[in-house]
JSON list of C-alpha atoms in Angstrom, two decimals:
[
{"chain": "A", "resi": 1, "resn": "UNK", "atom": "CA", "xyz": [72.49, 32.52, 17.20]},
{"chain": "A", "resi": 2, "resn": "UNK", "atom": "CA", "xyz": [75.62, 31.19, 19.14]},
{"chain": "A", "resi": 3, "resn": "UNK", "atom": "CA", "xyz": [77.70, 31.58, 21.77]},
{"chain": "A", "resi": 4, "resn": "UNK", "atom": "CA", "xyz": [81.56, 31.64, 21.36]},
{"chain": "A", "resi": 5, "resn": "UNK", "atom": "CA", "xyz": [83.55, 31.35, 24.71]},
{"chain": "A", "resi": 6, "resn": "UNK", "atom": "CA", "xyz": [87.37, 31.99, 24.36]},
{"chain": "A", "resi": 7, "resn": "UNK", "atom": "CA", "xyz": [89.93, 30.57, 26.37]},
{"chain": "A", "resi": 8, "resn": "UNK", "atom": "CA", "xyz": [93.28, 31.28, 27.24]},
{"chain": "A", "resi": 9, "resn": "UNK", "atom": "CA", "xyz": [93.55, 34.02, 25.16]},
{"chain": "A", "resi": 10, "resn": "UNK", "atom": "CA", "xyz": [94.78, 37.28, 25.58]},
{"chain": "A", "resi": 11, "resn": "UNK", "atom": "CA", "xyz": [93.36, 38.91, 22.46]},
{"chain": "A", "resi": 12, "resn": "UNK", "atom": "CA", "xyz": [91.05, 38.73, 19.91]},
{"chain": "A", "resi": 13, "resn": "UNK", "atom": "CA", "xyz": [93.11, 38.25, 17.20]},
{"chain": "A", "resi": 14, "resn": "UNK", "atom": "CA", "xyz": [94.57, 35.30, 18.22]},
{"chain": "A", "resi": 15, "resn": "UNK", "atom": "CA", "xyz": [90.61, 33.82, 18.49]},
{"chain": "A", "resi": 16, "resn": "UNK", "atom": "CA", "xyz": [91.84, 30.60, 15.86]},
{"chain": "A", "resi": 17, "resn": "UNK", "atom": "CA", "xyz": [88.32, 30.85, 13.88]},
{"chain": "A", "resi": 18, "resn": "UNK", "atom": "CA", "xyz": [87.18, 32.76, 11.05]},
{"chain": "A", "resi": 19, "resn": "UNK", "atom": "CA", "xyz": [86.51, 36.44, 11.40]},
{"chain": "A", "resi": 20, "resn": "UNK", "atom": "CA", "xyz": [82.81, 35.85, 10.16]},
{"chain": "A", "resi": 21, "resn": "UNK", "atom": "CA", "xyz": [81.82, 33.39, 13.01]},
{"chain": "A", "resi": 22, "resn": "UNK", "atom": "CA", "xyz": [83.42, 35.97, 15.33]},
{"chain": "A", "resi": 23, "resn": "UNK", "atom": "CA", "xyz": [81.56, 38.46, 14.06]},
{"chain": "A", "resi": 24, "resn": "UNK", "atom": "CA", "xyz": [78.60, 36.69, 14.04]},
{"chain": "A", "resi": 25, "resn": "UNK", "atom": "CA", "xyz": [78.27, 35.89, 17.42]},
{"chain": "A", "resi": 26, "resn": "UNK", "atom": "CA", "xyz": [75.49, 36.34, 19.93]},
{"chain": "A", "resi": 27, "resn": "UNK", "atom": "CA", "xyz": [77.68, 36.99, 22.81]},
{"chain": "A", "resi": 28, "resn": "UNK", "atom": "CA", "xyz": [81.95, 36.30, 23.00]},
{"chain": "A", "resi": 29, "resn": "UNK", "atom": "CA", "xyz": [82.51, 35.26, 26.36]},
{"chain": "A", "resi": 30, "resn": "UNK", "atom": "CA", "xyz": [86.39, 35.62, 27.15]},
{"chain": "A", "resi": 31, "resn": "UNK", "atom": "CA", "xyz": [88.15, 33.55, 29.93]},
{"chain": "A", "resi": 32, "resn": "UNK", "atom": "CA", "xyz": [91.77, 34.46, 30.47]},
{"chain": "A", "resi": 33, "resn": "UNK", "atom": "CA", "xyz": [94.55, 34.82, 33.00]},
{"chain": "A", "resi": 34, "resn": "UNK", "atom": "CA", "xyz": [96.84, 36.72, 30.88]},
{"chain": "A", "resi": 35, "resn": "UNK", "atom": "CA", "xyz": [97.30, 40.41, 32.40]},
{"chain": "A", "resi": 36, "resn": "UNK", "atom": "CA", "xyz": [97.45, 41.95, 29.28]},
{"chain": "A", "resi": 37, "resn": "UNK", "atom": "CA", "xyz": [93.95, 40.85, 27.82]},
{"chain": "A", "resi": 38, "resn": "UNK", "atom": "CA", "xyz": [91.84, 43.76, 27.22]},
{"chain": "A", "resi": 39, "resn": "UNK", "atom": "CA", "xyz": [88.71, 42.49, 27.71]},
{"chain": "A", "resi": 40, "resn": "UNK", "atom": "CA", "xyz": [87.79, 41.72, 24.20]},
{"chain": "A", "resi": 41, "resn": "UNK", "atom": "CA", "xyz": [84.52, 39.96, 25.40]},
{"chain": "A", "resi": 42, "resn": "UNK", "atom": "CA", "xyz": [80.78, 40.93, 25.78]},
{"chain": "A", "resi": 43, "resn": "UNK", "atom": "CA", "xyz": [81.29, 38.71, 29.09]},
{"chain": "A", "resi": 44, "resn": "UNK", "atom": "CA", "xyz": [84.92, 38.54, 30.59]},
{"chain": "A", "resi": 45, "resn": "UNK", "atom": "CA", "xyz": [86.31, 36.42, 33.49]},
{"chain": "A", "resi": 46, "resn": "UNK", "atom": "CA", "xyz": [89.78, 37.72, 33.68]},
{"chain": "A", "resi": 47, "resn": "UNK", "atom": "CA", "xyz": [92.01, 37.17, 36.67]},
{"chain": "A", "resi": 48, "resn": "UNK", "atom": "CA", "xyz": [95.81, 37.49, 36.06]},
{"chain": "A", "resi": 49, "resn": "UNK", "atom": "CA", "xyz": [95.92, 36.55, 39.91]},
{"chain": "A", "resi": 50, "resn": "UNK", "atom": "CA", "xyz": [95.24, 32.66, 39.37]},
{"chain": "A", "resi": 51, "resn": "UNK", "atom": "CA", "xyz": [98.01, 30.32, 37.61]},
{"chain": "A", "resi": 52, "resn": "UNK", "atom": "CA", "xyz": [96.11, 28.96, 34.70]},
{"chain": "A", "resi": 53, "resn": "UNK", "atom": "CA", "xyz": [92.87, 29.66, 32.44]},
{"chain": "A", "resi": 54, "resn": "UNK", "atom": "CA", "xyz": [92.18, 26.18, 34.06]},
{"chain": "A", "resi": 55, "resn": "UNK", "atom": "CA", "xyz": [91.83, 27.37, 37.15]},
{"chain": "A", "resi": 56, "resn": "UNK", "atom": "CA", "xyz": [89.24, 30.14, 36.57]},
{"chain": "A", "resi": 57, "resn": "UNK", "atom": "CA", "xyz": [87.50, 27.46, 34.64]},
{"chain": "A", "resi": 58, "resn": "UNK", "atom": "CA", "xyz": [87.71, 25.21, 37.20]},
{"chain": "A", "resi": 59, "resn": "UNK", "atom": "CA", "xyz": [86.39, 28.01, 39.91]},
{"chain": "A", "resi": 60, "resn": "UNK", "atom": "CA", "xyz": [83.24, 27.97, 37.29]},
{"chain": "A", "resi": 61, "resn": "UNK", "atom": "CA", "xyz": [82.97, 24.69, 37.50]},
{"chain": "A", "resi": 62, "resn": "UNK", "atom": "CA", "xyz": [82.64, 24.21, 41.56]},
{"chain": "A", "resi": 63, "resn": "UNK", "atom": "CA", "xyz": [80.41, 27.26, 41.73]},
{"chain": "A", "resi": 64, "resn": "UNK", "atom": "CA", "xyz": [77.91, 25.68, 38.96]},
{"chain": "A", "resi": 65, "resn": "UNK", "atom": "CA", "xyz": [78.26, 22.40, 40.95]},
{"chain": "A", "resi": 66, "resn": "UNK", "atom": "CA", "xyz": [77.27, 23.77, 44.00]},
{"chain": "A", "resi": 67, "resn": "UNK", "atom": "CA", "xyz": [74.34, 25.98, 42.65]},
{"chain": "A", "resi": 68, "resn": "UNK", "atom": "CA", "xyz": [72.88, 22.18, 40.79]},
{"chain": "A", "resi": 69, "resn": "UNK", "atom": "CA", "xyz": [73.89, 20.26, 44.15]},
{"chain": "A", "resi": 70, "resn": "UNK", "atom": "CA", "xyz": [75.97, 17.74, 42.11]},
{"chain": "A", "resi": 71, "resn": "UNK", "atom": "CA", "xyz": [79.44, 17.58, 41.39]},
{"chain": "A", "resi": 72, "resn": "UNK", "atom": "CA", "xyz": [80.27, 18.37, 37.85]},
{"chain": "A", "resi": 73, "resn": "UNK", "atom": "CA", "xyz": [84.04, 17.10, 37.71]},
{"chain": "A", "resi": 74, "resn": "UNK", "atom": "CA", "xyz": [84.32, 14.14, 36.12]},
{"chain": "A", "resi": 75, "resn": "UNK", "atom": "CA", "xyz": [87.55, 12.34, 36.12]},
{"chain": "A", "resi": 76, "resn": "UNK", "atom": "CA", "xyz": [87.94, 13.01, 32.70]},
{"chain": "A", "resi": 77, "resn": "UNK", "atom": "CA", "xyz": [87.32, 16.81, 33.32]},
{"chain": "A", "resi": 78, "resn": "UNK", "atom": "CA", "xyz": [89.47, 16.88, 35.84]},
{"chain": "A", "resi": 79, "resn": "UNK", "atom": "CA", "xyz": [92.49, 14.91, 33.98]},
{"chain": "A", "resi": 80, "resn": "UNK", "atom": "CA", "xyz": [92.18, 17.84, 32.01]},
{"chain": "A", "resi": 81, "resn": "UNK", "atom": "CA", "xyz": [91.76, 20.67, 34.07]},
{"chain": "A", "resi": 82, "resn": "UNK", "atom": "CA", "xyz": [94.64, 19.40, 36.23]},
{"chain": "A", "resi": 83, "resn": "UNK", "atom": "CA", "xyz": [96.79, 19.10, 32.77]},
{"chain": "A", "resi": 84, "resn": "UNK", "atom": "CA", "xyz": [96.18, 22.87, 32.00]},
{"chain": "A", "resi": 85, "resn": "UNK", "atom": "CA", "xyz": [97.19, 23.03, 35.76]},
{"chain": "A", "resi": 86, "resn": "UNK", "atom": "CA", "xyz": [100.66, 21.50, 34.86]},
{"chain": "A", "resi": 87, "resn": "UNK", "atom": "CA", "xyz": [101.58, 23.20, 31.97]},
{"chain": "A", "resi": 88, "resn": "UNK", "atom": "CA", "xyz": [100.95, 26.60, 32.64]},
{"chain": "A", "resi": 89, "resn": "UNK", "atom": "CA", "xyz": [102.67, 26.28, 36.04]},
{"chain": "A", "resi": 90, "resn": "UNK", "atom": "CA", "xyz": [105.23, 24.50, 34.83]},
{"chain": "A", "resi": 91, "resn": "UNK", "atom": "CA", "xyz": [104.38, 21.35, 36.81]},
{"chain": "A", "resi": 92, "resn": "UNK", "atom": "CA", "xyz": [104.34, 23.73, 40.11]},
{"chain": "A", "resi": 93, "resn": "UNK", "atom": "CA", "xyz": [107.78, 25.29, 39.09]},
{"chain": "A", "resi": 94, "resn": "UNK", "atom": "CA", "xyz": [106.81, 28.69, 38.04]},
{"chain": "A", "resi": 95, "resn": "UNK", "atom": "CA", "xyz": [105.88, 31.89, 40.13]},
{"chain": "A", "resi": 96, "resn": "UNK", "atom": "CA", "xyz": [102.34, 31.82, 39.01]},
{"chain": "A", "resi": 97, "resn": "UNK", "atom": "CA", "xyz": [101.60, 28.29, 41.33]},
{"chain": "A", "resi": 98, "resn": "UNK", "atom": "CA", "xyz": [99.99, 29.55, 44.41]},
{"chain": "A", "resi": 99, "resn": "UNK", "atom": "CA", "xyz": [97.93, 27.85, 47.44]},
{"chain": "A", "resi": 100, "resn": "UNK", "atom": "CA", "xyz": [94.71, 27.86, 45.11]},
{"chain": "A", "resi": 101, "resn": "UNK", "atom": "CA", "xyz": [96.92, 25.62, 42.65]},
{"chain": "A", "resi": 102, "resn": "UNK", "atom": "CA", "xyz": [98.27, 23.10, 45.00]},
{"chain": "A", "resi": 103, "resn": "UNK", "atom": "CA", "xyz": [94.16, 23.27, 46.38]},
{"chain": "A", "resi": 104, "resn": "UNK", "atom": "CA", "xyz": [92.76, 22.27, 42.82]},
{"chain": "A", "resi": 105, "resn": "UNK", "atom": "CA", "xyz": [95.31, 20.10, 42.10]},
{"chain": "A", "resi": 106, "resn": "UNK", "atom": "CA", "xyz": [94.50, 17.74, 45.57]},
{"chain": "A", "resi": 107, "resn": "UNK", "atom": "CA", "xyz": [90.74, 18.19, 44.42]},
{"chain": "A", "resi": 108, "resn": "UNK", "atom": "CA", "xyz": [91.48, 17.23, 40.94]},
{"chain": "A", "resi": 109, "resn": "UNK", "atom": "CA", "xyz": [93.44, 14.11, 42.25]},
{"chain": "A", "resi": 110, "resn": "UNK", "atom": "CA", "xyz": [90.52, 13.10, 44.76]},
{"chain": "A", "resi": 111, "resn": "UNK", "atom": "CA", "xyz": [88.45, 13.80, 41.95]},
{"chain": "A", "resi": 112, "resn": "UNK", "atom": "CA", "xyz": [90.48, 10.58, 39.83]},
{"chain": "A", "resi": 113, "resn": "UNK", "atom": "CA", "xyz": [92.77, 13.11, 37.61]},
{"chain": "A", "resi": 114, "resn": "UNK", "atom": "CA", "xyz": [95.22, 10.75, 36.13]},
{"chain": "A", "resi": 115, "resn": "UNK", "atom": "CA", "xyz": [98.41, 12.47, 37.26]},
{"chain": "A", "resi": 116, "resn": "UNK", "atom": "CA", "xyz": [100.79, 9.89, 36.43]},
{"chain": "A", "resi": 117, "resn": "UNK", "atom": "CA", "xyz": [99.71, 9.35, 32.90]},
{"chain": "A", "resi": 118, "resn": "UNK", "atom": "CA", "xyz": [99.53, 13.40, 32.59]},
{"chain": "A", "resi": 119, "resn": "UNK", "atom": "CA", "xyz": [103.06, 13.48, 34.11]},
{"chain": "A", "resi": 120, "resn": "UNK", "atom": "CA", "xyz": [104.41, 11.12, 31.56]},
{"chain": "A", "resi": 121, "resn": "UNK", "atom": "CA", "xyz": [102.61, 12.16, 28.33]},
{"chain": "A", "resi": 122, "resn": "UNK", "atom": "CA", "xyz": [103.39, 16.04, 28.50]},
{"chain": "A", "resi": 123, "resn": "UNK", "atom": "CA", "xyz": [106.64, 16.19, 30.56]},
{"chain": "A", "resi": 124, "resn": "UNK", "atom": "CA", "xyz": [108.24, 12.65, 30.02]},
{"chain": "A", "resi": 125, "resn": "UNK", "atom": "CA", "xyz": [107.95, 11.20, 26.90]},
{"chain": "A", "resi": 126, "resn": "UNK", "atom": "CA", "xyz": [110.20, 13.38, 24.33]},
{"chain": "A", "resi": 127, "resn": "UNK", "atom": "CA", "xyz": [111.10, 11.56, 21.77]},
{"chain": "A", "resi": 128, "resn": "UNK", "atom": "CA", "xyz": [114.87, 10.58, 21.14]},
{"chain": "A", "resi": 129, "resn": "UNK", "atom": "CA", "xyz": [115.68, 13.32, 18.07]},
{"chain": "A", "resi": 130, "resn": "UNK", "atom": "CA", "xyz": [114.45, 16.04, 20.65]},
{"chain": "A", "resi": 131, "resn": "UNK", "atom": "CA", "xyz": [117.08, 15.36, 22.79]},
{"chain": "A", "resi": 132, "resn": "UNK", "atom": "CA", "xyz": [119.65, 14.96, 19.91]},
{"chain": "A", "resi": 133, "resn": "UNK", "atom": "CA", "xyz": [118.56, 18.32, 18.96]},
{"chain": "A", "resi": 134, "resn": "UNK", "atom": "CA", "xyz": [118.79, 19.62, 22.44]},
{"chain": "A", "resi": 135, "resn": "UNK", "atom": "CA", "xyz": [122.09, 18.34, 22.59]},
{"chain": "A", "resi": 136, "resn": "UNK", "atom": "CA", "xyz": [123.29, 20.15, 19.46]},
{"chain": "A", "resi": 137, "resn": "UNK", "atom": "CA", "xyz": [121.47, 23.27, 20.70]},
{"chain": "A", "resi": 138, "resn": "UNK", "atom": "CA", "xyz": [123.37, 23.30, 24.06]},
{"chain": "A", "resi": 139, "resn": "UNK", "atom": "CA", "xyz": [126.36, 23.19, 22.51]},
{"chain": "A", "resi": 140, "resn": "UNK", "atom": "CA", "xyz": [126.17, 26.55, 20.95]},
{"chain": "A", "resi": 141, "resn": "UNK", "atom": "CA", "xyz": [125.06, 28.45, 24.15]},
{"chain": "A", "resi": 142, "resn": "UNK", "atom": "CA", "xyz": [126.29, 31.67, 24.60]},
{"chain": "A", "resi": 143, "resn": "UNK", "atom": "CA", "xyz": [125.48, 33.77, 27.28]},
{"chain": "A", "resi": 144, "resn": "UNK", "atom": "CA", "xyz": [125.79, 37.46, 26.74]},
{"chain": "A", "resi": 145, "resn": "UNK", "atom": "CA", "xyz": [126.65, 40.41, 29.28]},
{"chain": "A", "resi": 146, "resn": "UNK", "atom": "CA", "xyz": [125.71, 37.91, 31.91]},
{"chain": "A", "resi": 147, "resn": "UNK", "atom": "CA", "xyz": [121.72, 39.00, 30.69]},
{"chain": "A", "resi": 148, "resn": "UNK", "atom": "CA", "xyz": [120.86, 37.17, 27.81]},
{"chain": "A", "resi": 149, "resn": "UNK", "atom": "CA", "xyz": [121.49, 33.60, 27.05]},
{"chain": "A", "resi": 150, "resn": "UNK", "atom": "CA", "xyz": [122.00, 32.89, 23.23]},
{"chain": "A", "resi": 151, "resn": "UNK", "atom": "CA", "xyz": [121.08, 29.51, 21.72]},
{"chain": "A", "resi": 152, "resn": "UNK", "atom": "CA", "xyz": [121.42, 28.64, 17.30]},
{"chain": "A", "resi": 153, "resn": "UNK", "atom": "CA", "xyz": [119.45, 26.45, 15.79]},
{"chain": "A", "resi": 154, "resn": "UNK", "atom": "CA", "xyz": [119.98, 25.55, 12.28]},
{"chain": "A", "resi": 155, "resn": "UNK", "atom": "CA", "xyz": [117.74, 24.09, 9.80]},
{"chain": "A", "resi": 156, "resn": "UNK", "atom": "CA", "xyz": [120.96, 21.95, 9.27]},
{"chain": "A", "resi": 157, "resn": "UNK", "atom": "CA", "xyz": [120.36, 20.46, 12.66]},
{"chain": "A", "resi": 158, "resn": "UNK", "atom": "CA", "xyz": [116.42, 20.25, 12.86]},
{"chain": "A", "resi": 159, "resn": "UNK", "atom": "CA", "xyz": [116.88, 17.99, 9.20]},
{"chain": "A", "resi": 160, "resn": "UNK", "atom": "CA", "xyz": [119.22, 16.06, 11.01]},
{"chain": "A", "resi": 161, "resn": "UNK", "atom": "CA", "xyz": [117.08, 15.14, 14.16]},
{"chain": "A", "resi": 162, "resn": "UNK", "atom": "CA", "xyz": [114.18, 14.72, 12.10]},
{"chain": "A", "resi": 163, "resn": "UNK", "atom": "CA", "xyz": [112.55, 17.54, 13.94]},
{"chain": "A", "resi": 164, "resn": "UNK", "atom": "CA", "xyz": [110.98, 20.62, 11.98]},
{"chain": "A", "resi": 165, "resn": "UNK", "atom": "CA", "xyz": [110.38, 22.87, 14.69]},
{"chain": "A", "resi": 166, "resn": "UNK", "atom": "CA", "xyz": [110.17, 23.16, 18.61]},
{"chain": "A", "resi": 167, "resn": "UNK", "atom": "CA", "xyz": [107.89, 25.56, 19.93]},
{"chain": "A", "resi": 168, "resn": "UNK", "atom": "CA", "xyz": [106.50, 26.89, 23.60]},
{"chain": "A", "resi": 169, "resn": "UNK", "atom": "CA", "xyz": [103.29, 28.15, 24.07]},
{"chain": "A", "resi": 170, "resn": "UNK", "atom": "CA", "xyz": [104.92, 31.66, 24.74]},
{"chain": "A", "resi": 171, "resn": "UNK", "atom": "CA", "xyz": [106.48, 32.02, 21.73]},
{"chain": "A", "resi": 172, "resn": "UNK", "atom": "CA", "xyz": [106.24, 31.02, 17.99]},
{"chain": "A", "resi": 173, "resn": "UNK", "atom": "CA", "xyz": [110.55, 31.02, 17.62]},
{"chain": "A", "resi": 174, "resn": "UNK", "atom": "CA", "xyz": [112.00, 27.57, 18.26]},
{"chain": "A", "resi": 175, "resn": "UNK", "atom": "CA", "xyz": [113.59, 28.01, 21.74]},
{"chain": "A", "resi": 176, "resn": "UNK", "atom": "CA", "xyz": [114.76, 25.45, 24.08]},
{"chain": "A", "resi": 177, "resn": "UNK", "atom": "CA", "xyz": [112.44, 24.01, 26.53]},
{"chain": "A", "resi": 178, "resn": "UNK", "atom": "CA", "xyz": [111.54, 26.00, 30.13]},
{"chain": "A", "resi": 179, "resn": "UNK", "atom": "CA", "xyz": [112.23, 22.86, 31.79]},
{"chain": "A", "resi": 180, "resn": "UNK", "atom": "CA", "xyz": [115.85, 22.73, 30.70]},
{"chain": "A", "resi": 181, "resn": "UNK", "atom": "CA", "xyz": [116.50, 26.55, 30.90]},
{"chain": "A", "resi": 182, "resn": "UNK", "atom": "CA", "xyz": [115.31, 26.31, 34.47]},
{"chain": "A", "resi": 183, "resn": "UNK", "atom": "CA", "xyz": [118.10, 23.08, 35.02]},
{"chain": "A", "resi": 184, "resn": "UNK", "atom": "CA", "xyz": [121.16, 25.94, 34.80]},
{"chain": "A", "resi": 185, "resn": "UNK", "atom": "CA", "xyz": [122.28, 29.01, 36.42]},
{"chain": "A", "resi": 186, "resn": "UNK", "atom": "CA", "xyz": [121.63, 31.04, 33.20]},
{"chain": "A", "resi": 187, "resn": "UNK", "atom": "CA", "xyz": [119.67, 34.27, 32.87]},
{"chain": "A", "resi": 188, "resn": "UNK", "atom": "CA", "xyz": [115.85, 33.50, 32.18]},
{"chain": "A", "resi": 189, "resn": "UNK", "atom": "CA", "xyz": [115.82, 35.47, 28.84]},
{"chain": "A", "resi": 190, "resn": "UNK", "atom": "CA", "xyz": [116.78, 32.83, 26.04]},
{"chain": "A", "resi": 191, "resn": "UNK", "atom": "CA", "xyz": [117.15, 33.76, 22.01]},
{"chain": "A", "resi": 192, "resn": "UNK", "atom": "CA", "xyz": [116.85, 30.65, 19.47]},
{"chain": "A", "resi": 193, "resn": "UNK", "atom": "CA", "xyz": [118.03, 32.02, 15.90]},
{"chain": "A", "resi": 194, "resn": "UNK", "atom": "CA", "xyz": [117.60, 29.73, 12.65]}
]
């Protein structure tokens, strides 16, 4: 008997272990913030309303900590709650950051979340053939009907860079980066064909 607790995802398909250990659960216990999760889970903690997965699990976390009377965030946990943070609000960029965010992030720093070695590792430290490859990709932008903004890839280009795919956690095409997307007055809807 086990228990299997999901997280960050939005259906049960996309659970990344074999369909015998799913089935053979005791209880699935689902924690999402995905809107469109059907509550695949004999337990669910679904709230589209908060930014991250991260965030519900960090809600968990304080509530458990004050039931025991003794903080439960270590400053390891909280490096990595406050890197789910990050990501999944685009480092406070994106709509889904709200005051809860910007409260778990000051707890997570207090805490001893390493911010500036999160900051580096996920959002500055791309390696030089990514932006070679970004370069090559810009150059073929196209936007479309002012609604869609068009971007090729070839496999000519990722053998070239030295890069065999780039991928977003939204998405299993290659597509250029949110971050750089977000840099130009270009409609938010971006195709990456190979």
């Amino acid at each position: 008997d086990f228990i299997l607790i999901t997280l960050d995802c939005g259906d049960k398909g996309r659970i990344c272990v074999s369909d015998d250990i799913i089935e053979s659960t005791k209880t699935l216990i689902c924690i999402d913030h995905h809107a469109s999760n059907d509550s695949f889970g004999d337990l669910n903690y679904i709230n589209p309303k908060e930014s991250s997965t991260c965030e519900l699990v960090y809600n968990l976390l304080k509530e458990y900590s004050k039931f025991l009377g003794k903080q439960l965030i270590t400053e390891q946990i909280a490096t990595c709650l406050y890197t789910g943070l990050v990501t999944d609000t685009g480092n406070f960029c994106y709509s889904s950051a709200n005051p809860s965010s910007f409260l778990m992030a000051h707890d997570l720093i207090s805490i001893g979340a390493k911010r500036d070695f999160i900051i580096q590792n996920v959002f500055q430290s791309n390696p030089y053939n990514f932006y070679k490859l970004l370069g090559e990709a810009l150059n073929t932008l196209d936007i479309i009907n002012g609604k869609v903004a068009s971007i090729k890839l070839t496999s000519e280009m990722l053998e070239r860079n030295s890069t065999i795919r780039i991928f977003t956690s939204k998405s299993a095409a290659p597509v250029i980066p949110d971050d750089v997307v977000n840099q130009y007055p270009i409609p938010k809807r971006v195709i990456a064909t190979i």
